[in-house]
Coordinates of C-alpha atoms (C1' of nucleotides) in Angstrom, one line a residue:
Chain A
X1 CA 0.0 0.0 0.0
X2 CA 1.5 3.3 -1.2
X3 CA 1.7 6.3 1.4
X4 CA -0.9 8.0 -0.9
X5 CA -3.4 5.4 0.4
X6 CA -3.8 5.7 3.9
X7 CA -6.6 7.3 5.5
X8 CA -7.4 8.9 8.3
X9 CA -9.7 5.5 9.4
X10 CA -6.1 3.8 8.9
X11 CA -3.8 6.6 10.9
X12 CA -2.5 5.6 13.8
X13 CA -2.4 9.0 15.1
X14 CA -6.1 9.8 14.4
X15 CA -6.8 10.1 17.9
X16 CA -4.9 12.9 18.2
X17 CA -5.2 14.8 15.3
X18 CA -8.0 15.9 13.4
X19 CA -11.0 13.1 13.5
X20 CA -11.2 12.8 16.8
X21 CA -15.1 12.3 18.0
X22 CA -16.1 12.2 14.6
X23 CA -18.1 10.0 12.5
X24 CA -17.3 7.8 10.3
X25 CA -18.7 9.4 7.4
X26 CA -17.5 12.1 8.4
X27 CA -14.1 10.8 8.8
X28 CA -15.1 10.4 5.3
X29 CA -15.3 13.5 4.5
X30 CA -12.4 15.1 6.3
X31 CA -10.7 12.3 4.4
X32 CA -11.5 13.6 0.9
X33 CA -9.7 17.3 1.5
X34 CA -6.3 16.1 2.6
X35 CA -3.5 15.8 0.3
X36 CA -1.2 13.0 1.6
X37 CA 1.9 14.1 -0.2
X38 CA 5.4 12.3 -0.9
X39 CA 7.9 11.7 2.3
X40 CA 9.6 14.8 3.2
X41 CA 13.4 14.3 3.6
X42 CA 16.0 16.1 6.1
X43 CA 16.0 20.1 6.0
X44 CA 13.3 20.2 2.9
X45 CA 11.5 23.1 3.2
X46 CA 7.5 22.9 4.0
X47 CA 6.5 26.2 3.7
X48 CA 8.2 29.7 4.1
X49 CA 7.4 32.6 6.1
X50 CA 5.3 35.3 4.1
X51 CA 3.7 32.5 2.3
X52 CA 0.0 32.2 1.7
X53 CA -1.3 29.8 3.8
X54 CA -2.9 27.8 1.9
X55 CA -3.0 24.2 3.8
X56 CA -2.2 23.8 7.7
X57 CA 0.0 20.0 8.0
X58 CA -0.7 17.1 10.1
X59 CA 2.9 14.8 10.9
X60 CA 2.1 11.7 10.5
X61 CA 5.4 10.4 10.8
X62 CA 9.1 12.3 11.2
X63 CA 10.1 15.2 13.4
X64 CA 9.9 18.9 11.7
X65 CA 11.0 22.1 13.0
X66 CA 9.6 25.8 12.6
X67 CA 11.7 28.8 12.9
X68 CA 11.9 32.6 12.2
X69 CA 14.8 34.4 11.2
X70 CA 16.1 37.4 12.9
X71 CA 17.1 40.8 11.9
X72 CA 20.8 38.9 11.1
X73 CA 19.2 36.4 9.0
X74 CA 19.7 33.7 12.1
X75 CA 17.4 30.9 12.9
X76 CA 15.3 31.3 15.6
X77 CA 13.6 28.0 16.4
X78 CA 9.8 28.5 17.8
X79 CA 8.7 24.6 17.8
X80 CA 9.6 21.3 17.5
X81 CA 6.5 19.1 15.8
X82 CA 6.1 15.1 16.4
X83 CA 3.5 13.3 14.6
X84 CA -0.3 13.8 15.2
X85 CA 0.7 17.6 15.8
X86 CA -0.8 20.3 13.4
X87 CA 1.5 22.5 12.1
X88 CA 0.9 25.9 10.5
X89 CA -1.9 27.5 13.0
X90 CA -0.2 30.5 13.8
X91 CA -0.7 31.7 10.1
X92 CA -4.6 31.7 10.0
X93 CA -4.8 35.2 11.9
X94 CA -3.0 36.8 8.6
X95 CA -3.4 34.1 5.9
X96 CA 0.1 33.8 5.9
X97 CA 3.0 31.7 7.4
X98 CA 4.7 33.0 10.2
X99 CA 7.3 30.8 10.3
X100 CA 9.6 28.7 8.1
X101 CA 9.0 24.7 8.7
X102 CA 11.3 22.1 8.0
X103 CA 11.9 18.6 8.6
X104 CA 14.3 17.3 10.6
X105 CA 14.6 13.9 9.5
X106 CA 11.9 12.1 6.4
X107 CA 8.5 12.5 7.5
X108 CA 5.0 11.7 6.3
X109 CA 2.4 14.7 5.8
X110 CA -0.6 15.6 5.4
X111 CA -2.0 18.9 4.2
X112 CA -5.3 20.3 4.7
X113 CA -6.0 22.4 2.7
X114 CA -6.7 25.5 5.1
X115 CA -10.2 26.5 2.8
X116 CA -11.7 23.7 2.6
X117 CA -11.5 22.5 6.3
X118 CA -12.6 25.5 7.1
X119 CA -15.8 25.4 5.2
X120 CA -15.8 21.8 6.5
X121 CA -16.1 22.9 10.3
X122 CA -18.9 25.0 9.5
X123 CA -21.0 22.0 8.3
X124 CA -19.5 19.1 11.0
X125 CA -19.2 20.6 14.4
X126 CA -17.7 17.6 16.0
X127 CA -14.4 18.9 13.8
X128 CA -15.1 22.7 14.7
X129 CA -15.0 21.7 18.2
X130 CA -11.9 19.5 17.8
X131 CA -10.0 22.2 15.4
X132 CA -10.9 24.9 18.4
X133 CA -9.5 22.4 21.1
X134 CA -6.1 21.6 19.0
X135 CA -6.0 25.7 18.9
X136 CA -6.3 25.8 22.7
X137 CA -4.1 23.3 23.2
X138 CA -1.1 24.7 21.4
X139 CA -1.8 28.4 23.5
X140 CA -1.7 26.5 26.6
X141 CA 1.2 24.6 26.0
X142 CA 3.0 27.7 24.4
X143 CA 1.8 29.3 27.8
X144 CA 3.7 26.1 29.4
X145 CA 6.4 27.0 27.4
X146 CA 6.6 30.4 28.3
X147 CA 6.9 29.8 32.1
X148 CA 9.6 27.6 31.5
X149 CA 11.6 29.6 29.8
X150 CA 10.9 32.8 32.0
X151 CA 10.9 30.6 35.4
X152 CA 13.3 27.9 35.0
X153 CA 17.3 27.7 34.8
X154 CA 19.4 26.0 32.5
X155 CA 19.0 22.8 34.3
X156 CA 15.5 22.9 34.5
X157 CA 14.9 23.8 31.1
X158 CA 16.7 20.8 30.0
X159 CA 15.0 18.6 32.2
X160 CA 11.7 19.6 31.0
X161 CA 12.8 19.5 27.0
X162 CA 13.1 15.7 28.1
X163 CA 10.3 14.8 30.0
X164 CA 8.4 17.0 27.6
X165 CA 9.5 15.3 24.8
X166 CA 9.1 11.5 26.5
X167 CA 5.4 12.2 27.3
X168 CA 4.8 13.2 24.0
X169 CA 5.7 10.3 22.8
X170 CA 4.0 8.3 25.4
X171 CA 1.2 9.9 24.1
X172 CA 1.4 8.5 20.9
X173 CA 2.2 5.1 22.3
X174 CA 6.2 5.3 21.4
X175 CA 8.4 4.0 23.8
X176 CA 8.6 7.1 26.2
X177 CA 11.8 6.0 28.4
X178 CA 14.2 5.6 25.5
X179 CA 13.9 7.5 22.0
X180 CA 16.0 9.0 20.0
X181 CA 16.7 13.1 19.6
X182 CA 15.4 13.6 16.9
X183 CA 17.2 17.3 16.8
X184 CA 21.0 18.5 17.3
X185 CA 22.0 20.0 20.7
X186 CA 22.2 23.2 18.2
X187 CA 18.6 23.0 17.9
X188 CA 17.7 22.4 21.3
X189 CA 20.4 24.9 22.4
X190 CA 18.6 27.6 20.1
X191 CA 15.4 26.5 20.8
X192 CA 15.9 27.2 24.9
X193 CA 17.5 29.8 24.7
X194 CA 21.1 28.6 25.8
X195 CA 24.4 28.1 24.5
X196 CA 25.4 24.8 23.1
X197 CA 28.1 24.4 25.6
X198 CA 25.5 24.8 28.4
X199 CA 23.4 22.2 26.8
X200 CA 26.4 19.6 26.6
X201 CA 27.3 20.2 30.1
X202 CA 23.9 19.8 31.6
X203 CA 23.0 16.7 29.4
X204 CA 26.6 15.3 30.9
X205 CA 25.8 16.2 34.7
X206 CA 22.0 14.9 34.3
X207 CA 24.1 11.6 32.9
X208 CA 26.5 11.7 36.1
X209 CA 23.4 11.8 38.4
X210 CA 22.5 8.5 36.6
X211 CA 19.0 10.4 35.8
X212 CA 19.3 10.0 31.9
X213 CA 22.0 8.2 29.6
X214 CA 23.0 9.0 26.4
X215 CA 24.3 7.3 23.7
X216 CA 24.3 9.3 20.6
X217 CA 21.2 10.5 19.9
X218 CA 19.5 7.6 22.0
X219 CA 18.2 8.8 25.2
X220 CA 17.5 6.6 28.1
X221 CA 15.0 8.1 31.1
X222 CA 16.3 6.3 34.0
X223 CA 14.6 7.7 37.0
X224 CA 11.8 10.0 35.5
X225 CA 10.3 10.9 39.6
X226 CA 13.5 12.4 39.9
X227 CA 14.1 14.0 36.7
X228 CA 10.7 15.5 37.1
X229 CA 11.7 16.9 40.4
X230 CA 14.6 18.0 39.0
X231 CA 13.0 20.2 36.4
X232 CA 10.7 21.8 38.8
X233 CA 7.3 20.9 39.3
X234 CA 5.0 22.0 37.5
X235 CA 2.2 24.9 38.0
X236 CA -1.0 24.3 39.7
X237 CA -4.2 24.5 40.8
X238 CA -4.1 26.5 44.5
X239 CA -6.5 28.8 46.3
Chain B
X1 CA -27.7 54.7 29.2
X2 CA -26.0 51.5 31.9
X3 CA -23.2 49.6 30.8
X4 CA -25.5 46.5 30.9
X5 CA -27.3 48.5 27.9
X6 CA -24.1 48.6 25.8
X7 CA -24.3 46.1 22.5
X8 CA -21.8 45.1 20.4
X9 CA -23.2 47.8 17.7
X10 CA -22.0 50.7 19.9
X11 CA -19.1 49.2 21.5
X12 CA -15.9 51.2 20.5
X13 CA -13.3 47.9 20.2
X14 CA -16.0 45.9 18.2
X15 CA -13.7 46.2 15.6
X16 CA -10.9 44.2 17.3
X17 CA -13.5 41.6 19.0
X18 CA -15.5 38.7 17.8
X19 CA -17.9 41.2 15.8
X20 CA -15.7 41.3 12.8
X21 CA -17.1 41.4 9.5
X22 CA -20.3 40.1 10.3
X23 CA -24.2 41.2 9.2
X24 CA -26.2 43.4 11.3
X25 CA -28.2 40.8 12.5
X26 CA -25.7 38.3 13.1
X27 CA -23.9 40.4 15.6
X28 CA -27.6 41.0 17.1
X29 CA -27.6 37.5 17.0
X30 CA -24.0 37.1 19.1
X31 CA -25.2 40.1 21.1
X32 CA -28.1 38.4 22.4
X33 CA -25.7 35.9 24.1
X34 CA -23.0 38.0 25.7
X35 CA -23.6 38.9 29.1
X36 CA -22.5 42.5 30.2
X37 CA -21.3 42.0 33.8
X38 CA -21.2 44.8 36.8
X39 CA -17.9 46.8 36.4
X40 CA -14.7 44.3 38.2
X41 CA -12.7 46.8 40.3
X42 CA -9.1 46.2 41.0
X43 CA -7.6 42.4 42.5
X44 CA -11.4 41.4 41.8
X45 CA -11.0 37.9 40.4
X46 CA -12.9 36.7 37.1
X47 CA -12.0 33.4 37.1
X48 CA -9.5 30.3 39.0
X49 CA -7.3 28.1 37.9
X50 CA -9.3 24.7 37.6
X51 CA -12.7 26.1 37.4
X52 CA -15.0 24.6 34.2
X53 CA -14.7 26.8 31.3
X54 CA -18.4 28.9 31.0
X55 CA -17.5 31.7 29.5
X56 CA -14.8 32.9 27.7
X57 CA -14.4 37.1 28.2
X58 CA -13.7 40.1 26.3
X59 CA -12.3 42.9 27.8
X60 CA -14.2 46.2 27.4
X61 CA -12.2 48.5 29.4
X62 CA -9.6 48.6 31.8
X63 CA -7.0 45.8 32.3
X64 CA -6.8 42.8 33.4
X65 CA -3.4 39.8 34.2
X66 CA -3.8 36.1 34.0
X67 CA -1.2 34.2 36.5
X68 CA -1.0 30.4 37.6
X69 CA 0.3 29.6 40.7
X70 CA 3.9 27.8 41.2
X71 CA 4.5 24.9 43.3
X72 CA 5.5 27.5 46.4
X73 CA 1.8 29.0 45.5
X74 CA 4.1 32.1 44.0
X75 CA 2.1 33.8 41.1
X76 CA 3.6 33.4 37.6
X77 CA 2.2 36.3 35.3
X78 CA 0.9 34.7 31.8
X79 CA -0.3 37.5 30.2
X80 CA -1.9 41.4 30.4
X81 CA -5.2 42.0 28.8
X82 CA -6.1 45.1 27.2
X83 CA -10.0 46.1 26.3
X84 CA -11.2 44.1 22.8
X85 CA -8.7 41.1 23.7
X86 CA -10.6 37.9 24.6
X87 CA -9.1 36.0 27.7
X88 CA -9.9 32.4 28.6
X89 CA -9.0 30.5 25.0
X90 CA -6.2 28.3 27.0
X91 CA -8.9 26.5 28.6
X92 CA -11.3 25.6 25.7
X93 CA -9.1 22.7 25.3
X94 CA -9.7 21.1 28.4
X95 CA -13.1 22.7 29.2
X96 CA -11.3 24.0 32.4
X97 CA -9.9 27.5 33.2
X98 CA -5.9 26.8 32.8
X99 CA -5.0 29.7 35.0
X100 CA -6.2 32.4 37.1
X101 CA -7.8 36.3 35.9
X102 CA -7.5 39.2 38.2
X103 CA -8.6 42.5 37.2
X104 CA -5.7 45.0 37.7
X105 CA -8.0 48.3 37.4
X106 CA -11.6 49.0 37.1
X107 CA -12.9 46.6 34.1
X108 CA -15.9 46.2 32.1
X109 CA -16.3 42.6 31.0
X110 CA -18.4 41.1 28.2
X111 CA -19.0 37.3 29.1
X112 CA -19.3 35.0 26.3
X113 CA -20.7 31.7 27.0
X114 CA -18.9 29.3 25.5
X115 CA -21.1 26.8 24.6
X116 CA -23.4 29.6 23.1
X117 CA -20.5 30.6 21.0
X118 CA -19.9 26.9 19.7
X119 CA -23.2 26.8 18.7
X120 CA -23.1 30.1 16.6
X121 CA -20.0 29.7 15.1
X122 CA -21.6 26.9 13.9
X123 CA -24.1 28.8 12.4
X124 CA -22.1 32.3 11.5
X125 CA -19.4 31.3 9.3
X126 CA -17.5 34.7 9.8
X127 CA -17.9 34.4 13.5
X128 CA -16.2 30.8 13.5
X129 CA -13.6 32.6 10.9
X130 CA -12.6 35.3 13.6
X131 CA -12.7 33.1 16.1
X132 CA -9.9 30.8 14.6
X133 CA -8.2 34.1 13.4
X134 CA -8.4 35.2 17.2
X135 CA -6.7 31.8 18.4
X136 CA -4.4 31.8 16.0
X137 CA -3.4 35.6 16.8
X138 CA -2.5 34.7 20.5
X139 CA -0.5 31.9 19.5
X140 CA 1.5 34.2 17.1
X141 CA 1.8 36.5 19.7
X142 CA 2.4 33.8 22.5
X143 CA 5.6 32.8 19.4
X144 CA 6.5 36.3 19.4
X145 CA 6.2 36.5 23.0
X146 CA 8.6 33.4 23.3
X147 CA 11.2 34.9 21.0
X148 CA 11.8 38.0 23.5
X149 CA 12.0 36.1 26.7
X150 CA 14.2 33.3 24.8
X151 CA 16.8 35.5 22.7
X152 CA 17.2 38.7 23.9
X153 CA 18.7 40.4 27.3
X154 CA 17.1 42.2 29.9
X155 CA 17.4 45.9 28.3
X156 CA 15.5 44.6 24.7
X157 CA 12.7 42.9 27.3
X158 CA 11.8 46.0 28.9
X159 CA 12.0 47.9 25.7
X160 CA 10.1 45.6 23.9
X161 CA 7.4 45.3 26.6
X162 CA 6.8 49.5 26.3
X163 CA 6.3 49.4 22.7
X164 CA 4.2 46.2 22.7
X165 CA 2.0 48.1 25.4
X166 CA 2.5 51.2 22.9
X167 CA 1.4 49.2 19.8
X168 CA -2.0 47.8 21.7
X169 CA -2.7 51.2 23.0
X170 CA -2.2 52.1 19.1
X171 CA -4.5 49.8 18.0
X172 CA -7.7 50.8 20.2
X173 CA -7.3 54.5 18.7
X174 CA -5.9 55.3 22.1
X175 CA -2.8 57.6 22.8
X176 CA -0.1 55.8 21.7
X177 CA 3.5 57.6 22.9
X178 CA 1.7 58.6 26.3
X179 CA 0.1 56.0 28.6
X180 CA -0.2 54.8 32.0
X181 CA 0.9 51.5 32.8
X182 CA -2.1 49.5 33.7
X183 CA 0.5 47.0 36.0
X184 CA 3.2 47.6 38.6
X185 CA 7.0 46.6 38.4
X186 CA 6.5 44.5 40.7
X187 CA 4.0 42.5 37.8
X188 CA 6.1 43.4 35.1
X189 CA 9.3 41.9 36.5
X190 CA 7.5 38.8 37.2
X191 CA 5.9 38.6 33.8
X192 CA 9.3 39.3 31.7
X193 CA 11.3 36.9 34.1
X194 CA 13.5 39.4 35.4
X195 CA 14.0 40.9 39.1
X196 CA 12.2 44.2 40.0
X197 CA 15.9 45.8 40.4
X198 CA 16.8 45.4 37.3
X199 CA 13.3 46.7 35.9
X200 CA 13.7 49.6 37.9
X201 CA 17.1 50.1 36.5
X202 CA 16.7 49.6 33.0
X203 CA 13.5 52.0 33.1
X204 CA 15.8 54.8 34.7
X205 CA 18.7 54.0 31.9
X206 CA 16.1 54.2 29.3
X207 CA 15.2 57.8 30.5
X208 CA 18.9 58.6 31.1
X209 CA 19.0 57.7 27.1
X210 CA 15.8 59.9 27.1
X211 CA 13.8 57.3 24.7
X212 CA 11.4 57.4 27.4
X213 CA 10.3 59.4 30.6
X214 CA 8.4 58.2 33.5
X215 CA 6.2 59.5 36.1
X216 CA 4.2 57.5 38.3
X217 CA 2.9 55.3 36.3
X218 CA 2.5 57.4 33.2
X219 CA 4.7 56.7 30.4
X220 CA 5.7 58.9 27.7
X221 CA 8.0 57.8 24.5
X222 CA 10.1 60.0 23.3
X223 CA 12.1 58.5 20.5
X224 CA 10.1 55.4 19.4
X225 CA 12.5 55.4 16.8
X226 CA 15.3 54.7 18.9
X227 CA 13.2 52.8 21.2
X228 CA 12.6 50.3 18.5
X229 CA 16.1 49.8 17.5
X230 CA 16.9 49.8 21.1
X231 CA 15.0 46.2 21.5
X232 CA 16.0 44.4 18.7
X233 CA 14.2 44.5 15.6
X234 CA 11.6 41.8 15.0
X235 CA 12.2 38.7 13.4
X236 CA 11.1 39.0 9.3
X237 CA 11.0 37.7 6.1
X238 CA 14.6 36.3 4.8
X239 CA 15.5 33.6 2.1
Chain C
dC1 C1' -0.6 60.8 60.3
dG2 C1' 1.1 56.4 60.1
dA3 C1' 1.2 52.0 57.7
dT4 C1' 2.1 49.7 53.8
dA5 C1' 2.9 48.6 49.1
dG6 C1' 5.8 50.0 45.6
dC7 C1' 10.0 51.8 43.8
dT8 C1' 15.2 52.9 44.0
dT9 C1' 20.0 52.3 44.9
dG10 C1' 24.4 50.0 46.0
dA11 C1' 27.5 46.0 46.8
dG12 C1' 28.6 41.4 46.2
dT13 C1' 27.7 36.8 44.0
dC14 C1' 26.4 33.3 40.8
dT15 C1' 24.8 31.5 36.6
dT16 C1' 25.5 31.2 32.1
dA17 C1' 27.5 33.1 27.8
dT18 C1' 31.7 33.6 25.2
dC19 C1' 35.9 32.3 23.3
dA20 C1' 39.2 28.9 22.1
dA21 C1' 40.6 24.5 21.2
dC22 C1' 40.0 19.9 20.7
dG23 C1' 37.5 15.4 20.0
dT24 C1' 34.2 12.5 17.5
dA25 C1' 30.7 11.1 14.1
dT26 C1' 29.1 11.1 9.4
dG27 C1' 29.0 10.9 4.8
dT28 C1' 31.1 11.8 0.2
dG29 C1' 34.1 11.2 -3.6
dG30 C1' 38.2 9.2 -5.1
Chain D
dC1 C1' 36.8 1.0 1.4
dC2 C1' 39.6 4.6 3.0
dA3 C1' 40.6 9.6 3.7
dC4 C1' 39.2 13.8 4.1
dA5 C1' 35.9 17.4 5.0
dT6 C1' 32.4 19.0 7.7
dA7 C1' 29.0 19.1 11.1
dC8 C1' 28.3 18.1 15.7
dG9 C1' 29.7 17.7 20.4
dT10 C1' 33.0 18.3 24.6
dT11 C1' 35.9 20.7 27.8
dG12 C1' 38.2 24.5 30.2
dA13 C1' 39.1 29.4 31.3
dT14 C1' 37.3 33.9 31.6
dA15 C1' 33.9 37.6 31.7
dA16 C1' 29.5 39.7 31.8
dG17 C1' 24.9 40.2 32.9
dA18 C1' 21.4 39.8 36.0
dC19 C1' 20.1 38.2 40.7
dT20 C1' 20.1 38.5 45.6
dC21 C1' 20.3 40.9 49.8
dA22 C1' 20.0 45.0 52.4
dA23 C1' 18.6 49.4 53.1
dG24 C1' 16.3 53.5 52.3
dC25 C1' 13.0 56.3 49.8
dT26 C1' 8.2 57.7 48.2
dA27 C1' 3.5 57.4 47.0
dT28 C1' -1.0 56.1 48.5
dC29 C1' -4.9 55.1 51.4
dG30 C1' -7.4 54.5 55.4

DNA sequence: CGATAGCTTGAGTCTTATCAACGTATGTGG
DNA sequence: CCACATACGTTGATAAGACTCAAGCTATCG
């Protein structure tokens, strides 16, 4: 079966993405708009910033990166995408990309085209709903984001890039103790705002306190209680 | 005429809210379901952390922060809310409030029941098209906001904060170069992740530099210019 | 008028960036 | 299949930016 035949029914990520609560023939429907297009390959380009948008893309498979550039022309990465994420939202305010995207190693795709789903929401409110939700999930977690950043030190921004990243692939039922980076310490360096020097030193001393292991780009969770405690807990419900 | 009175049709930020570019009688139609609430007044609280997600709200007048609580129970500033911005969309995800809303000066609140809205967006394509364009807009701005804390020093933060402020107050027709800060230092140092000192500092330097001046609470800008440069220009359009 | 929250100022410290140099994978073409 | 080039990661020394602590000042409100 050729990439170009699966359907959402089929995706093993559906319950995270787009269909979720719907119908089957509504499933159907959804179905009919998206373009499943050929595998991306490392650092091809998705879309551009400035660029109409004309579809928002669901990862099915693969690891992608968006970015801005700065007034120096220098990369500024804004978010790392696994699949069942949407990618692309932050363009529908101005009907244009805000961001570059590009993939970080091959990676399946879909597009919806932006147009069409949306006239689609209008007539299936199951997928309004969910389209809404996947919106208010990505403020929330870019609010999650935020506090880190603002809130945490070096060491407990690293921390969290882990855990963050093994839950989301629990999520998607991938082995969340051991996975593989799927970015350079670069990218995670310019993504959180530190130097890559920091990043290697912290990754080492989180390996000394026997918390994580690496071997390459494999990492190991060994004691996730304790890397969570390390990163901080998190923010919560209180009077 | 009492505020409870007011309609969409005669409200002065319409043009920045949900009313967008729809018929006469569809914004009688959304009008018939907002709920015009009794003036907040200052540390009033709209909504907690936790609590189900009735109503999202749009800010009339005054101004308003949203803060979740740490695990010391110390307040973590999310975000300031000026009049025709709509607070609450973090929490349509998981039907519950994601973090707390306290009013910072007197405020005039429009409630919009969410379900209500769900149900018209359904029915008003333009209001389900500004809607998304209103989600996607924070998260832009959550990206943007991401890139300041992230890449850029304490001086661009504070800099960047005044003319975001500036740029809002812009927007609603309101004086732009001369405006009191709705928030203390105390709240802005905890919002841009930096110690009061160093707030208070930086705002003295930039009047030194005399790109701004200060009293009280009123801010004047005096070289926006300047100013602009001052915090780094923006991230844009390259290759 | 006094109490309190908010703001200012200075001195010392610590975290993290920067710079420089070196080590290790990876992959390409000969 | 090896050798080289290049990207990626490590390590150490130094420096700067921002925090912390401490103390004093100034609005504001009851």
């Amino acid at each position: 079966m050729s990439s170009n035949q699966i359907n959402c029914q089929s995706c093993s990520i559906s319950r995270l993405c787009l269909p979720v609560m719907l119908a089957d023939s509504e499933i159907e429907h959804l179905d009919s708009i998206i373009k499943r297009r050929k595998p991306y390959h490392k650092d091809d380009v998705l879309f551009r910033y400035g660029e109409p948008l004309e579809s928002l893309y669901a990862v099915r498979s693969g690891c992608l990166k968006t970015y801005t550039l700065d007034a120096d022309g220098v990369e500024q990465i804004t978010g790392f995408y696994l699949p069942g994420e949407i990618i692309g939202l932050d363009g529908i305010g101005e009907g244009k990309h805000q961001s570059f995207a590009k993939a970080l190693d091959t990676s399946l795709i879909c597009a919806l085209p932006y147009n069409k789903l949306d006239l689609l929401a209008g007539q299936i409110p199951g997928l309004r709903s969910q389209l809404l939700k996947i919106m208010s999930h990505e403020i929330q977690e870019d609010k999650t984001l935020f506090l880190l950043l603002n809130k945490k030190n070096a060491e407990q921004r690293v921390a969290a890039f882990i855990i963050n990243l093994s839950k989301r692939y629990a999520n998607r039922g991938l082995a969340s103790h051991c996975f593989q980076l799927p970015m350079t310490q670069v990218d995670i360096a310019n993504y959180l705002g530190m130097a890559v020097e920091t990043i290697s030193r912290l990754l080492k001393k989180l390996q000394k306190l026997e918390l994580i292991q690496i071997k390459q780009k494999e990492v190991t969770i060994l004691d996730m209680a304790q890397l969570s405690q390390y990163a901080g807990t998190s923010c919560h419900i209180h009077s």
